[in-house]
Amino acid sequence: MKKLVNDPRRVVREMLEGLVDLNPGLALLDAEDVVVRAELPVPAQRPVAVLSGGGAGHEPAHAGYVGPGMLAGAIAGDVFTSPSVDAVLAGIRAAAGPRGALLVVKNYTGDRLNFGLAAALATAEGIPTRVVVVADDAALHETVAPERRRGIAGTVLVHKVAGAAAAAGLDLDAVLAEAEAAAGAVVTMGVALGACTVPAAGVPGFALGEDEMELGLGIHGEQGVRRAPMAPADAIVGTILDTLVTDAGLREGDQVALLVNGLGGTPPMELSVVARAALAGLRARGIEVPRGWAGNFMTALEMPGCSISLMRLDAARLARLDAPAGAPAWPGGGVLAPRATVATPAEAEASHPEPSPLAPALRRVALAVAAALEAEEAALTALDSHAGDGDLGLSMARGAAAIRALPEAAFATPASALAAMAQALRRAIAGSSGPFYATALLRAAQVMGEGEADRAAWAEAFRQAVAAIGELGGARPGDRTMLDALHPAAEAFAAVPGTPAEAWAAAVAAAEAGTAATATMRPRLGRAAYLGDRALGQPDAGASAVLVWMRAIGRKLG
């Protein structure tokens, strides 16, 4: 187990201390793992206090939602373990006044028992306390009765509605009524792509194959309702939406708030992909989504996966979601509108000269280069993963596709072919490869001009193209870059006598030797430079890519 913790027995306390240190609006009880608002009014002037909590490991829930307009306090237990009755009671005493407290509880036995008993004890002490239970897990619709479903990420939306109602000055019964209605209006379903590791356990809770996922999991690292083959994001979201829409009885014209919740190990990129699919799926069903959020709201430690929550809206509930809130983890906003797009400025149409006799051969060579790059995508990806970011294979494949898409007229002359490929690669390849190849090809096109395409012209164009790469990136031979293949190749092509095919074979041999030498070079530029000696042992990926297209040209010339 690799986790940034000290002692698993103190991880919850230290986590809360760090949270409170970073948020001056929060305070931590000295003897209990309870976070409350730091500047509460005197008890007699306090509104209804909305509190929540449960086991730790769900951060930013629950303490992240303590603040004006949301929770007055949050009680944390050990990881995935309900807090004690005494801790809950201490939280009520610290946050509530005569107007009472509302406890928002997820539907787990430990939480219901401990929060429920604390509510009874607080009421007996003169702090009227009520409990609302959230049971939003729609994945269990065929497994258990509705009142036995788990409470999961939809609880966050209930926090917001209840907190806004309390901040508006409603009495306890009215806040309870709104919270219960909100809990009854939200449904959630999750998917996990892997397990999480509880610090005290030290091992993952279950094992999943590379091509498997768990549908309908809770938030405590447990397995889901069923295991299924891994699928694309759109298909997963479609399955979840089918369950949620059916379970909630949603119909065309209904309005919902959407909450896409990461389980701790899913990057924002993937959550946005899920949100896009969810919005598209709901709108295709005629369901309006005036509010939506994506992010980590209620996690399961570092579990990869997400959940989707839908809360049915009316004007009053929408107003509660929109009400101001100052909790650290509540993002606010969420107002949605149709996706805004702006037309991309069009490039000027390229003009092509009259085809030269070389046009068919130029196109055949270009297509051979494209085919070779596509065939070596996996190998280039593996090489680039050793010392780079692993995207070179995909970049070269995109470049190949861009070359294939060029019209025949682009290959009318050597200069037009080089310029057209430069523009195509510039648009198709991101990162550093695109600018390097585009710069080199543009320089070569300028050198070729509209003159005769003899060997001397090609040799000078090759040398100038290599020089352009060095000028743009600042690299020199010996820096472990593509120049270690290109520079000796260009020199050999210019110097070796014989036919163009013979000279090119010499250039390929020089590039092969230069590429092989990069395996023992310490990188001085690019991402590989950050690795130092750890980059040694494999040839540079950029130089290897040069070999791929040079060999393809050689096969055509031979």
PDB file of C-alpha atoms in Angstrom, residues 47-53 70-75 88 91-92 95-97 99-105 115 119 122-123 127-134 158-166 170-183:
ATOM      1  CA  PRO A  47     -31.049  29.073  12.659  1.00  0.00           C
ATOM      2  CA  VAL A  48     -31.819  25.385  12.387  1.00  0.00           C
ATOM      3  CA  ALA A  49     -28.480  23.615  12.269  1.00  0.00           C
ATOM      4  CA  VAL A  50     -28.120  21.130   9.402  1.00  0.00           C
ATOM      5  CA  LEU A  51     -25.466  18.521  10.188  1.00  0.00           C
ATOM      6  CA  SER A  52     -24.279  15.453   8.359  1.00  0.00           C
ATOM      7  CA  GLY A  53     -21.418  13.002   8.491  1.00  0.00           C
ATOM      8  CA  MET A  70     -25.045  24.427   3.749  1.00  0.00           C
ATOM      9  CA  LEU A  71     -23.991  22.468   6.825  1.00  0.00           C
ATOM     10  CA  ALA A  72     -23.456  23.876  10.282  1.00  0.00           C
ATOM     11  CA  GLY A  73     -21.303  20.881  11.188  1.00  0.00           C
ATOM     12  CA  ALA A  74     -19.981  17.518  10.003  1.00  0.00           C
ATOM     13  CA  ILE A  75     -19.049  14.477  12.070  1.00  0.00           C
ATOM     14  CA  VAL A  88     -22.618  13.150  16.785  1.00  0.00           C
ATOM     15  CA  GLY A  91     -21.553  18.097  16.968  1.00  0.00           C
ATOM     16  CA  ILE A  92     -25.202  18.887  17.695  1.00  0.00           C
ATOM     17  CA  ALA A  95     -23.624  23.796  16.198  1.00  0.00           C
ATOM     18  CA  ALA A  96     -27.277  23.953  17.216  1.00  0.00           C
ATOM     19  CA  GLY A  97     -29.378  26.284  19.301  1.00  0.00           C
ATOM     20  CA  ARG A  99     -34.358  26.112  17.023  1.00  0.00           C
ATOM     21  CA  GLY A 100     -32.908  22.643  16.791  1.00  0.00           C
ATOM     22  CA  ALA A 101     -30.946  20.514  14.366  1.00  0.00           C
ATOM     23  CA  LEU A 102     -31.560  18.385  11.305  1.00  0.00           C
ATOM     24  CA  LEU A 103     -29.284  15.410  10.714  1.00  0.00           C
ATOM     25  CA  VAL A 104     -28.856  14.347   7.070  1.00  0.00           C
ATOM     26  CA  VAL A 105     -27.992  10.654   7.241  1.00  0.00           C
ATOM     27  CA  PHE A 115     -27.174   9.532  14.425  1.00  0.00           C
ATOM     28  CA  ALA A 119     -30.869  12.883  17.882  1.00  0.00           C
ATOM     29  CA  ALA A 122     -30.129  15.906  21.970  1.00  0.00           C
ATOM     30  CA  THR A 123     -33.891  16.280  21.927  1.00  0.00           C
ATOM     31  CA  ILE A 127     -32.236  20.676  21.379  1.00  0.00           C
ATOM     32  CA  PRO A 128     -35.028  19.398  19.131  1.00  0.00           C
ATOM     33  CA  THR A 129     -33.363  17.199  16.528  1.00  0.00           C
ATOM     34  CA  ARG A 130     -34.782  15.403  13.524  1.00  0.00           C
ATOM     35  CA  VAL A 131     -33.277  12.956  11.070  1.00  0.00           C
ATOM     36  CA  VAL A 132     -33.731  12.710   7.304  1.00  0.00           C
ATOM     37  CA  VAL A 133     -32.437   9.538   5.668  1.00  0.00           C
ATOM     38  CA  VAL A 134     -31.152   9.614   2.098  1.00  0.00           C
ATOM     39  CA  VAL A 158     -29.882  17.187  -0.140  1.00  0.00           C
ATOM     40  CA  HIS A 159     -27.264  19.011   1.965  1.00  0.00           C
ATOM     41  CA  LYS A 160     -27.620  21.998  -0.333  1.00  0.00           C
ATOM     42  CA  VAL A 161     -31.412  22.106  -0.276  1.00  0.00           C
ATOM     43  CA  ALA A 162     -31.646  21.622   3.492  1.00  0.00           C
ATOM     44  CA  GLY A 163     -28.881  24.131   4.179  1.00  0.00           C
ATOM     45  CA  ALA A 164     -30.534  26.770   2.001  1.00  0.00           C
ATOM     46  CA  ALA A 165     -33.892  26.191   3.704  1.00  0.00           C
ATOM     47  CA  ALA A 166     -32.303  26.617   7.130  1.00  0.00           C
ATOM     48  CA  LEU A 170     -37.473  28.194   8.184  1.00  0.00           C
ATOM     49  CA  ASP A 171     -38.338  26.328  11.351  1.00  0.00           C
ATOM     50  CA  LEU A 172     -37.237  22.748  11.994  1.00  0.00           C
ATOM     51  CA  ASP A 173     -40.377  21.074  10.676  1.00  0.00           C
ATOM     52  CA  ALA A 174     -40.244  23.098   7.460  1.00  0.00           C
ATOM     53  CA  VAL A 175     -36.543  22.366   6.923  1.00  0.00           C
ATOM     54  CA  LEU A 176     -37.224  18.684   7.573  1.00  0.00           C
ATOM     55  CA  ALA A 177     -40.073  18.699   5.046  1.00  0.00           C
ATOM     56  CA  GLU A 178     -37.902  20.223   2.323  1.00  0.00           C
ATOM     57  CA  ALA A 179     -35.048  17.862   3.070  1.00  0.00           C
ATOM     58  CA  GLU A 180     -37.318  14.816   2.956  1.00  0.00           C
ATOM     59  CA  ALA A 181     -38.822  15.971  -0.320  1.00  0.00           C
ATOM     60  CA  ALA A 182     -35.347  16.523  -1.770  1.00  0.00           C
ATOM     61  CA  ALA A 183     -34.206  13.079  -0.614  1.00  0.00           C
TER      62      ALA A 183
END
